[in-house]
Coordinates of C-alpha atoms and ligand atoms in Angstrom, one line a residue:
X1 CA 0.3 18.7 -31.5
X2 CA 0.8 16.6 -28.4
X3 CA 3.4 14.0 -29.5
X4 CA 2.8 10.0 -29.5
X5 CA 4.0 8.4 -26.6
X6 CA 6.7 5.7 -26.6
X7 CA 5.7 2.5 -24.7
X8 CA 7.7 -0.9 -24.1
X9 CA 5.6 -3.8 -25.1
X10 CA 6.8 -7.4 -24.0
X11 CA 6.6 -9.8 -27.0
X12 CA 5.9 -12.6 -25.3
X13 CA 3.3 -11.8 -23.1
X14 CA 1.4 -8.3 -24.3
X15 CA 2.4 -6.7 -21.0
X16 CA 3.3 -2.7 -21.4
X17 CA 5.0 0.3 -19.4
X18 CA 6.6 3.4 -19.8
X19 CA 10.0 2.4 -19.0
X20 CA 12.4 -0.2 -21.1
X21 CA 13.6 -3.3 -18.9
X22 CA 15.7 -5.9 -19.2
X23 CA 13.4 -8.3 -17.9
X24 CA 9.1 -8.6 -18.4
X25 CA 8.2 -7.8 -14.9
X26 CA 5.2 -9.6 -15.8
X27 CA 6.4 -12.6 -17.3
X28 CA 9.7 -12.5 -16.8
X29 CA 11.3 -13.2 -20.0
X30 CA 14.3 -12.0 -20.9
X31 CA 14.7 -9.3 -23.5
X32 CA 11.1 -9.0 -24.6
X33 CA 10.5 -5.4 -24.3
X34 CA 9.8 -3.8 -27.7
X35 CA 9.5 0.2 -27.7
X36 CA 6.4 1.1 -30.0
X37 CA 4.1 3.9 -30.0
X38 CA 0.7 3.8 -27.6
X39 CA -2.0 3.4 -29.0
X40 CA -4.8 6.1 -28.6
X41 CA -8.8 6.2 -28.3
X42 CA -9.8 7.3 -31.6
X43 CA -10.8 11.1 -31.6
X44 CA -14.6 11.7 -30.9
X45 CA -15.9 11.8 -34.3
X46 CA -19.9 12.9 -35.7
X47 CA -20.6 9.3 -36.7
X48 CA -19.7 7.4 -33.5
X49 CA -22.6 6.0 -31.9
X50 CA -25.6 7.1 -30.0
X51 CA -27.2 5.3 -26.7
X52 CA -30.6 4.2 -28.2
X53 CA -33.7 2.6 -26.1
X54 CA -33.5 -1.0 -25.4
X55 CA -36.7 -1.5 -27.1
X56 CA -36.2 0.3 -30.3
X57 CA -32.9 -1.6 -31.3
X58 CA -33.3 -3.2 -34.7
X59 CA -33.2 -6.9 -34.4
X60 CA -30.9 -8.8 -36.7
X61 CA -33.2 -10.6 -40.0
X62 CA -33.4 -13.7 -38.7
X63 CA -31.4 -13.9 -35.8
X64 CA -28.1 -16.3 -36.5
X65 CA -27.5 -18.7 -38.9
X66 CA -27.0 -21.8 -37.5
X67 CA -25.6 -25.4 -39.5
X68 CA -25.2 -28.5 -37.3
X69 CA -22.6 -30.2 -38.2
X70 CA -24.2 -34.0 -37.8
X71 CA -21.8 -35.0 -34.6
X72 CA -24.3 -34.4 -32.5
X73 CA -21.7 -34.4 -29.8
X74 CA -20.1 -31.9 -31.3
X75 CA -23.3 -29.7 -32.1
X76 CA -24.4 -29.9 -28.4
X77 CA -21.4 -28.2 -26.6
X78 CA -21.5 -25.3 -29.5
X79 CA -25.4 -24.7 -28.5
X80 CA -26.7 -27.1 -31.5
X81 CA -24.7 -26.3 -34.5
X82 CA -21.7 -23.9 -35.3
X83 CA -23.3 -20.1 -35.8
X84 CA -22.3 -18.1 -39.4
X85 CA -19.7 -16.0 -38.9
X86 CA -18.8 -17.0 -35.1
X87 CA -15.0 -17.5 -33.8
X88 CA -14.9 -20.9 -32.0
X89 CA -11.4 -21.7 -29.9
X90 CA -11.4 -25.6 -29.5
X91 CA -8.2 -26.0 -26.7
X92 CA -6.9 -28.8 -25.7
X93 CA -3.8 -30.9 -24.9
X94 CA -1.3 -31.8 -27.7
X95 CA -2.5 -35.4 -29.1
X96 CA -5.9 -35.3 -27.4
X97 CA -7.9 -35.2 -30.8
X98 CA -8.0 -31.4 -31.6
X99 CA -7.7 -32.5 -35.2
X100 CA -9.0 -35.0 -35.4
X101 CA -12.6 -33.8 -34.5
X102 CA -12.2 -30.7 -36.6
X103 CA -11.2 -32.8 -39.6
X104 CA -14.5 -34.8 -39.3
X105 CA -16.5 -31.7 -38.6
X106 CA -15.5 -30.4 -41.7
X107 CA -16.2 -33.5 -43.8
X108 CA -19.6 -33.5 -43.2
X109 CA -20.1 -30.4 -44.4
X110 CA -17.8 -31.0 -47.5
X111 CA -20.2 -34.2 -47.9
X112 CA -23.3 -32.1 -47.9
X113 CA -21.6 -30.1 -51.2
X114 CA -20.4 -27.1 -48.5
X115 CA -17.6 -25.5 -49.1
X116 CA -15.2 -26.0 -46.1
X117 CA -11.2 -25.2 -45.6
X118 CA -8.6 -26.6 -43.3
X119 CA -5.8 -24.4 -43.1
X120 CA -2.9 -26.6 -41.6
X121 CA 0.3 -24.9 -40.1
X122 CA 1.8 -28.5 -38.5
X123 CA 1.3 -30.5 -41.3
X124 CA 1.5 -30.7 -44.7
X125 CA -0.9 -31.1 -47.0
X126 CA 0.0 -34.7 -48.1
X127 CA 0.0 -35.5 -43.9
X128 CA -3.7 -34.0 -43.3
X129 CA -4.8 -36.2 -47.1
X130 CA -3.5 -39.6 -45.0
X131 CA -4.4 -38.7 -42.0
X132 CA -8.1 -38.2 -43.5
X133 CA -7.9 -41.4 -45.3
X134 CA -6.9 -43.6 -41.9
X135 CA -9.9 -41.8 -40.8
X136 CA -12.6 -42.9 -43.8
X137 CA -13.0 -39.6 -45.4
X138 CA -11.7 -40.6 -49.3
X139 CA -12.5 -38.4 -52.0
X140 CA -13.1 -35.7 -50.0
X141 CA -14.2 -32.5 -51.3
X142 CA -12.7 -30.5 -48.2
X143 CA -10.2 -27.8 -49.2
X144 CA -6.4 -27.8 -47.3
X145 CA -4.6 -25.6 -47.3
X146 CA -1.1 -25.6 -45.9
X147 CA -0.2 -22.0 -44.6
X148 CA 1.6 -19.6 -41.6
X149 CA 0.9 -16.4 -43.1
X150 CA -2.6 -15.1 -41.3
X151 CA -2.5 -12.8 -44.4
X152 CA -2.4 -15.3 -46.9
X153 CA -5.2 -17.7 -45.1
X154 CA -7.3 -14.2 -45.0
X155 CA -7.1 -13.9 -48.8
X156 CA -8.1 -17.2 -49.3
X157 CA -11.0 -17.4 -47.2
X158 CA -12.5 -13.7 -48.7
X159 CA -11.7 -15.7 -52.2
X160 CA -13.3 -19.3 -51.4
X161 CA -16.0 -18.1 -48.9
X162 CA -16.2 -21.4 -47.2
X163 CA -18.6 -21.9 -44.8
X164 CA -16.3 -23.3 -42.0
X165 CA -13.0 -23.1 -42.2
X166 CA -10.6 -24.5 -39.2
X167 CA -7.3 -22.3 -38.3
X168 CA -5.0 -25.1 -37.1
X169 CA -3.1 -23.9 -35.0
X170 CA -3.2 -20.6 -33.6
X171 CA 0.1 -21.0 -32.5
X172 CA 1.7 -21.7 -35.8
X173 CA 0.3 -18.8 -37.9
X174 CA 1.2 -15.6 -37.8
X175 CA 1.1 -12.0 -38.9
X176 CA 4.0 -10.8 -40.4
X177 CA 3.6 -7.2 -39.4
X178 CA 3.9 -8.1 -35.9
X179 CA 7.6 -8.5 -34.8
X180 CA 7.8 -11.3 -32.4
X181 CA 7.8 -15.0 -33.1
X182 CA 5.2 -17.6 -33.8
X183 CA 3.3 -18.6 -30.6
X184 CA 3.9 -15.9 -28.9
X185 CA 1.0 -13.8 -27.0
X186 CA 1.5 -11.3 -29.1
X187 CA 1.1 -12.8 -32.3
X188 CA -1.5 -15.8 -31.4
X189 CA -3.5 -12.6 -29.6
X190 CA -3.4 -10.8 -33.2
X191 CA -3.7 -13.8 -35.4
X192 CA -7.1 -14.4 -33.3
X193 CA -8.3 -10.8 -33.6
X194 CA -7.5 -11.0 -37.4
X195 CA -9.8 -14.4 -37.8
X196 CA -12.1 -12.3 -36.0
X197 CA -12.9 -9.4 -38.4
X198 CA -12.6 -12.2 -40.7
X199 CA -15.3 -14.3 -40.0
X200 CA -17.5 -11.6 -38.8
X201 CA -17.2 -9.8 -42.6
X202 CA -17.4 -13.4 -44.4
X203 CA -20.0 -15.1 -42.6
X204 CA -17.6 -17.7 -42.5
X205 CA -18.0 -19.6 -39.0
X206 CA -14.0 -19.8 -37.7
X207 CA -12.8 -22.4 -35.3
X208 CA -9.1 -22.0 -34.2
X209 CA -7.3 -24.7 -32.8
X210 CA -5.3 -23.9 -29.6
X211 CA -2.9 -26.0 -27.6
X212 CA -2.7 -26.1 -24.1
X213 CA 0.7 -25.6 -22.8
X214 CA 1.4 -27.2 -19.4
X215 CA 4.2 -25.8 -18.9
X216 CA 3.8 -22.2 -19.6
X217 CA 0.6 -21.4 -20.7
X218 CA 1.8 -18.2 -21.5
X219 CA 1.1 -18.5 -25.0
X220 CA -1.8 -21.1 -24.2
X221 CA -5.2 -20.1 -25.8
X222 CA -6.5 -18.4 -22.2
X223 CA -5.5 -15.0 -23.7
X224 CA -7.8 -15.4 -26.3
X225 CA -10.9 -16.7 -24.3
X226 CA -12.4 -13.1 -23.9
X227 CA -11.9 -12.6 -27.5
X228 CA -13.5 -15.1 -29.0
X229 CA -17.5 -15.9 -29.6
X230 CA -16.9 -19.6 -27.9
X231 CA -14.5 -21.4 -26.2
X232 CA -14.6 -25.6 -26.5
X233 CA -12.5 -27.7 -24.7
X234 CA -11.4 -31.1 -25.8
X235 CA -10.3 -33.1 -22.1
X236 CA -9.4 -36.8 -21.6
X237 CA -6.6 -38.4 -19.4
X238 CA -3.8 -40.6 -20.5
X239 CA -5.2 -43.8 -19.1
X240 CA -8.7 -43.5 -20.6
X241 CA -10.3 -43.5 -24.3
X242 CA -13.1 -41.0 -23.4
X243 CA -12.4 -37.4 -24.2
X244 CA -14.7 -35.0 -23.3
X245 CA -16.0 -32.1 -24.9
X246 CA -16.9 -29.0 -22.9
X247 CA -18.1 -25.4 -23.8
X248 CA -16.3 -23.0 -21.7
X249 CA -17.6 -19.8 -23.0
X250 CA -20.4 -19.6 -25.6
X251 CA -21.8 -16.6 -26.9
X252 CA -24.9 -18.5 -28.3
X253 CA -25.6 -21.3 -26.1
X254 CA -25.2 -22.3 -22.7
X255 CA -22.1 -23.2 -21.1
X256 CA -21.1 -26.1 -19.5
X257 CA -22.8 -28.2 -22.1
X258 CA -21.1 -31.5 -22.8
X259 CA -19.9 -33.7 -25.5
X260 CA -19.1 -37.1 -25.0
X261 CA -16.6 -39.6 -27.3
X262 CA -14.4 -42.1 -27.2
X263 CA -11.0 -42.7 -29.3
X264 CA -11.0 -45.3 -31.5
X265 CA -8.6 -46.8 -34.4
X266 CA -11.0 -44.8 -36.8
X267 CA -11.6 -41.8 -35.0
X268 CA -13.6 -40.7 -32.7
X269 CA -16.8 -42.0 -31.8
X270 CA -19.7 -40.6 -30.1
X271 CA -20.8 -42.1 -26.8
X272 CA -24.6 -40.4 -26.9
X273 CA -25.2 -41.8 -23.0
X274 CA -22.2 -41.2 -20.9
X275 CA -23.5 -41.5 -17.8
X276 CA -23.6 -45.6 -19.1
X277 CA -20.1 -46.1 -20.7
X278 CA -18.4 -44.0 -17.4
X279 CA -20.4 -46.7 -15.1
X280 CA -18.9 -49.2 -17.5
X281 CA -15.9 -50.3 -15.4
X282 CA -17.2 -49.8 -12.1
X283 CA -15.9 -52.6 -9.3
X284 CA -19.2 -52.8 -7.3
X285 CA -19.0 -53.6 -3.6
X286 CA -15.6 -52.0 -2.9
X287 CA -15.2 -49.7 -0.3
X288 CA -14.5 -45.9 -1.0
X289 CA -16.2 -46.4 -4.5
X290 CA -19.2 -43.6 -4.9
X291 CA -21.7 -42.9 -8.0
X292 CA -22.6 -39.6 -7.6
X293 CA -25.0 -37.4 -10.0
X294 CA -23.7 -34.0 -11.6
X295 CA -25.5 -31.4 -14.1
X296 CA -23.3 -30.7 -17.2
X297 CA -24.8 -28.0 -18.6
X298 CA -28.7 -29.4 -19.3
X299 CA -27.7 -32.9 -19.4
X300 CA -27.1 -35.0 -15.9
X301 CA -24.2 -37.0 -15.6
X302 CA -23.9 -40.2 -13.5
X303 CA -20.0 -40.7 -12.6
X304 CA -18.1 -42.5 -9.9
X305 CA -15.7 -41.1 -7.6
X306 CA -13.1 -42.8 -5.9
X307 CA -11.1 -42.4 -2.6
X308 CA -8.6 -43.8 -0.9
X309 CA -7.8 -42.9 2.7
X310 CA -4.1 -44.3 3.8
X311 CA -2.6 -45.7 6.9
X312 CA -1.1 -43.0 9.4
X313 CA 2.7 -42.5 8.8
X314 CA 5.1 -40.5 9.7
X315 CA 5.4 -38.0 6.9
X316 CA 2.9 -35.3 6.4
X317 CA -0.4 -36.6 5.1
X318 CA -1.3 -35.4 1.5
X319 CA -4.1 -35.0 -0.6
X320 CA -4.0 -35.6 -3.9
X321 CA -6.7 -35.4 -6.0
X322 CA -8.0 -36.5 -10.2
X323 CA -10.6 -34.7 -11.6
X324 CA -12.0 -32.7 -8.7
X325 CA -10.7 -29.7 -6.7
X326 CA -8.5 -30.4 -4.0
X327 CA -9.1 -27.3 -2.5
X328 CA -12.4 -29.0 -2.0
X329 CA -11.2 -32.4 -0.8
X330 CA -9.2 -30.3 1.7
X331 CA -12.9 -28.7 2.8
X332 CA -14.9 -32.1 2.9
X333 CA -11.8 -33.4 5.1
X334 CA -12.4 -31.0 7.4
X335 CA -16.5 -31.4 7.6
X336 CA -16.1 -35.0 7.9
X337 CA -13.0 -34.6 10.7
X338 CA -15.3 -32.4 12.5
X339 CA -18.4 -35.0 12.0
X340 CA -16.3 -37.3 14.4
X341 CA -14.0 -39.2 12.0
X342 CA -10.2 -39.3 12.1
X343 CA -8.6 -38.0 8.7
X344 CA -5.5 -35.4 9.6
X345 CA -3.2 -37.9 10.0
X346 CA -4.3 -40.0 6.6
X347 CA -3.0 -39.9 3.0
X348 CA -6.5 -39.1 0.9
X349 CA -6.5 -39.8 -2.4
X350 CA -9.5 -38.9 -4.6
X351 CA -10.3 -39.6 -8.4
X352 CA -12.8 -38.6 -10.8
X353 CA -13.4 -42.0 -13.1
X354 CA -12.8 -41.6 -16.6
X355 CA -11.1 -38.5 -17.0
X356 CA -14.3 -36.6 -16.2
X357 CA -14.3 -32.9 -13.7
X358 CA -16.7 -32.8 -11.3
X359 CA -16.4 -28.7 -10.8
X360 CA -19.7 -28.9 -9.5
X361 CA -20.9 -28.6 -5.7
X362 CA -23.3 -31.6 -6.1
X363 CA -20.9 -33.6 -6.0
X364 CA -19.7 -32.6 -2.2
X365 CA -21.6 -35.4 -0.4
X366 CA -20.6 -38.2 -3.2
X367 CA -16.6 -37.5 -2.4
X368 CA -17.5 -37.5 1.4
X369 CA -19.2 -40.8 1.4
X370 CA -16.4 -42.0 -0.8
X371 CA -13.3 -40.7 1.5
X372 CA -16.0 -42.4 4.6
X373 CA -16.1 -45.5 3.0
X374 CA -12.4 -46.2 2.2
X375 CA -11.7 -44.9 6.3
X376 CA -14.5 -47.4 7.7
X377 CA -13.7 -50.2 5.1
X378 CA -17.9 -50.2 4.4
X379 CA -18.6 -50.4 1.1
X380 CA -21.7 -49.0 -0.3
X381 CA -24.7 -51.1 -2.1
X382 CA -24.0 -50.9 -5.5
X383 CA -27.8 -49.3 -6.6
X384 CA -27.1 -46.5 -4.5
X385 CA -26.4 -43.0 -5.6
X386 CA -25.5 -40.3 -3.5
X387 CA -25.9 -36.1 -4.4
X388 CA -25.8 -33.0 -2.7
X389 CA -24.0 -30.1 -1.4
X390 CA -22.1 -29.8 1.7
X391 CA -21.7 -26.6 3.5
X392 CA -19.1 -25.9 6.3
X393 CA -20.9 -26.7 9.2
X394 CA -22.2 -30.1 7.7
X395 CA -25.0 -29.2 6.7
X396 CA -26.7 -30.7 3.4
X397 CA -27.6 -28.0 0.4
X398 CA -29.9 -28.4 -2.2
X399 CA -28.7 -28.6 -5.6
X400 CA -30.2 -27.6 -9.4
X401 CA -31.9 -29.9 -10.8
X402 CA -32.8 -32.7 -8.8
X403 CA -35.5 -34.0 -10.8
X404 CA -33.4 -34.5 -13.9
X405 CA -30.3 -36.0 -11.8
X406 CA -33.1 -38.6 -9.8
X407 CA -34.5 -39.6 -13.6
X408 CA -30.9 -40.6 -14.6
X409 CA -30.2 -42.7 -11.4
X410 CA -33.6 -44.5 -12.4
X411 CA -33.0 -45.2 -16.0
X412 CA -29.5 -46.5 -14.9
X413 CA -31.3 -48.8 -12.6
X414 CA -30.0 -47.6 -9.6
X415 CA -32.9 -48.0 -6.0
X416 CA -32.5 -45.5 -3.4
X417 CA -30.6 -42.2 -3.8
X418 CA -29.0 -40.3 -0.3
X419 CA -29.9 -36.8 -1.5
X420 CA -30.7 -33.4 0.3
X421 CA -33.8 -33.5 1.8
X422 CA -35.5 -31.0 -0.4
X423 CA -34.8 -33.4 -3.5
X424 CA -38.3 -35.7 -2.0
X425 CA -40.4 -33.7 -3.9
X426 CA -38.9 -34.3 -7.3
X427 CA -38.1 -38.3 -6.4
X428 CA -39.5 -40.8 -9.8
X429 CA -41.6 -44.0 -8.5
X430 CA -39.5 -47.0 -8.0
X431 CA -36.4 -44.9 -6.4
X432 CA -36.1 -44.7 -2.6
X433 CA -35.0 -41.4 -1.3
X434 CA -33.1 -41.1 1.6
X435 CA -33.2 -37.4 2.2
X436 CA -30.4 -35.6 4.8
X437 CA -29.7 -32.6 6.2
X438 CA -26.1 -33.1 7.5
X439 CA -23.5 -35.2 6.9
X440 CA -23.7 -37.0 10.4
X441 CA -27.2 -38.6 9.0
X442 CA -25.1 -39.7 6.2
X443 CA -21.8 -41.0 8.1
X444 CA -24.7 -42.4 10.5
X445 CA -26.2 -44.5 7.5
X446 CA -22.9 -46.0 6.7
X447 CA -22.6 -47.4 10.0
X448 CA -21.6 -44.8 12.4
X449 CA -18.8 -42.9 13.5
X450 CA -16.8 -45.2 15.4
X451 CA -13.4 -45.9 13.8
X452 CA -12.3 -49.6 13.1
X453 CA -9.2 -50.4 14.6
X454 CA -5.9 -49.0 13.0
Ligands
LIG501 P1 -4.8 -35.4 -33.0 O1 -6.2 -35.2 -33.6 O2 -3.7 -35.2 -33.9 O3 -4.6 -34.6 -31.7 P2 -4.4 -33.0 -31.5 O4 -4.8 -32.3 -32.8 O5 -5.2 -32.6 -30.4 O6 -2.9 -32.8 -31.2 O7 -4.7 -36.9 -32.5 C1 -3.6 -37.4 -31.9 C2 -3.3 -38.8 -32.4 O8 -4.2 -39.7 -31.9 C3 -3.2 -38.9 -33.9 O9 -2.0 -39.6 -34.2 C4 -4.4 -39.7 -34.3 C5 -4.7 -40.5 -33.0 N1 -6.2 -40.7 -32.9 C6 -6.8 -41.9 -33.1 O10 -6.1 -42.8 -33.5 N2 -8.1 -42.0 -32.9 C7 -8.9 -41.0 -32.5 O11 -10.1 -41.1 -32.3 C8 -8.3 -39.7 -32.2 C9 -9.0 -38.5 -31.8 C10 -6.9 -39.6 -32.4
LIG502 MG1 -3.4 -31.3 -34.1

């Protein structure tokens, strides 16, 4: 009988060899390496499975179960309502709202006479009972529980059989058959495969809290983003109240879908039309100010970029960029150096308003115009709204979508749109399209190339 073979398994970050090291050569902690036996395939056996034809696979009796949880921010990103039996990871920053959110989630189900369970491994029981008070939710029906044995939440769940039941947070349970700490990849990978097999053979629909960790996200929940059904993420910056809600992953519903709130003394409150409360603040008639339109997930999304473009100085210019690539900004510099203005020896500054990311190429021509405007000192008429793509050569793309991006510029009142040309077709009476194909028709529109004086 072949004998098992001995591998070294780094606690902290799941990494394996053949050979014991001091060091992880993948991670590069210290003293990590734990000698275990390798796992093998399971032996071909007469009841694993067979190939059958696409056609003749039994479908599920009726499909999945979905509940909506009555945040219909909430229900949105998760692809309208949490699924029976689905793992959700919610990540997110420490403080953000994780909690929060998942708190009032559960409420409403406990206030429609469904059974639901927070398990808390930061708090205590007595914390999460006033932290739900401050919130509104008195006399709750919710079950807490406060736990950091995975085995001792799985017991309870196969006993209660509630229909949701949040885990938070991953990093503070753990399994105590696996040797290495709390929070580490190791455990927060198993604790997560655990809830897993436990809400597939429950039904019980699973969320697990996970924190971000800046500074080593070694432990962070991205380990676990393959694993799970859905992964939500709960964004904001320090200097705004909004906090955004966006589906990563998700098994059963789209991604990208959005969910919009804002912090308040009570909790969190839903902001239904986004694109309004993110043009709440806007300083009209400034230079290097931009509305721009981008697609998250089905649901078009007005926001304003802003850019500032320094004086020339002596140091090396940077770029340094809020809520958008700068990778990107680094690109658009370029188009727009080659279109004829003067940018490589300028400071660039760009920011997404509101603590929003605008990942998507739409918004290319919006952070041009913006980073044009703040070098020519031209602002832009406030009703205008600028989208499209911008390839390497200056040339204007088409983006998804246009028709649903040119509705939202209407209802938000703004009047003419600079857009790629192939947009016309889709353009809503009462807004004036000003179609381009490259980005010299554009820098042409603001007034032409030719640089103030410095
Ligand atoms: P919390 O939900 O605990 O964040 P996380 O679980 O992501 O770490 O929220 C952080 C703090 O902010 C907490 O003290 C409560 C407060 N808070 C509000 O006052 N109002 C709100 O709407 C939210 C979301 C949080
Ligand atoms: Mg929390």
């Amino acid at each position: 009988m072949a004998r098992a073979k001995v591998v070294w398994r780094c606690a902290s970050c799941g990494h394996s060899q053949s050979k014991w090291a001091g060091r992880c050569p993948q991670c590069g902690e210290w003293n990590s390496l734990e000698e275990g036996a390798e796992q093998v395939a399971a032996p071909p056996s007469a009841t694993r499975s067979a190939p059958v034809a696409l056609s003749d696979v039994p479908l599920e009796s009726g499909g999945e179960v979905r509940m909506r949880t009555g945040i219909q921010e909430l229900d949105t990103p998760l692809g309208g309502g949490v699924v029976a039996g689905s793992l959700v990871l919610l990540g997110g920053d420490p403080g953000i709202g994780k909690s929060t959110l998942l708190l009032m989630a559960l409420d409403r189900f406990a206030r429609r006479g469904l059974p639901a369970l927070y398990v808390t491994g930061e708090e205590s029981a007595a914390q999460v009972r006033l932290r739900a008070e401050r919130l509104g939710m008195i006399g709750s029906s919710m079950l807490v529980l406060a736990e950091t044995d995975f085995e001792a939440v799985d017991a309870v769940v196969r006993a209660q059989r509630p229909v949701v039941a949040v885990v938070d947070s991953v990093q503070t349970l753990s399994l105590p058959g696996v040797g290495s700490a709390p929070g580490s990849v190791a455990q927060v990978r198993e604790v997560a495969h655990r809830a897993m097999l436990l809400a597939k053979s429950t039904g019980t629909a699973i969320f697990l809290v996970g924190h971000i960790n800046k500074s080593g996200e070694i432990a962070g929940p991205k380990v676990l983003e393959h694993l799970v059904d859905a992964v939500l993420n709960f964004e904001g910056d320090g200097s705004s109240t909004l906090r955004i809600l966006r589906a990563g992953k998700n098994r059963f519903g789209a991604s990208g879908e959005l969910g919009v709130f804002e912090m308040g003394d009570t909790g969190l409150i839903e902001v239904p039309d986004a694109s309004a409360r993110l043009l709440q603040e806007r300083v009209k008639g400034a230079a290097g100010t931009v509305v721009v339109a981008a697609m998250e997930g089905t649901r078009p999304l007005l926001a304003e970029v802003q850019a500032l473009v320094g004086r020339p100085g002596p140091q090396t210019p940077g770029r340094t960029c809020v809520g958008v690539d700068r990778q990107r900004v680094i690109m658009l510099a370029a188009v727009l150096e080659k279109a004829g203005l003067t940018l490589y020896d300028r400071d660039i500054f760009v920011n997404a308003v509101g603590g929003v990311r605008l990942d998507e190429p739409s918004a290319d021509l919006g952070i041009a115009v913006a980073i044009a405007s703040s070098l020519l000192d031209r602002p832009l008429p406030p009703d205008l709204l600028v989208f499209g793509e911008l390839g390497l050569v200056g040339e204007v793309r088409g983006v998804s979508r246009p028709e649903a991006r040119l509705r939202e510029a209407a209802r938000h009142g703004f009047t003419r749109v600079i857009a790629p040309h192939s947009a016309g077709r889709a353009c809503p009476p009462g807004l004036e399209l000003i179609g381009v194909h490259s980005i010299g028709e554009v820098i042409a529109h603001l007034g032409g190339p030719e640089q103030r004086r410095r």
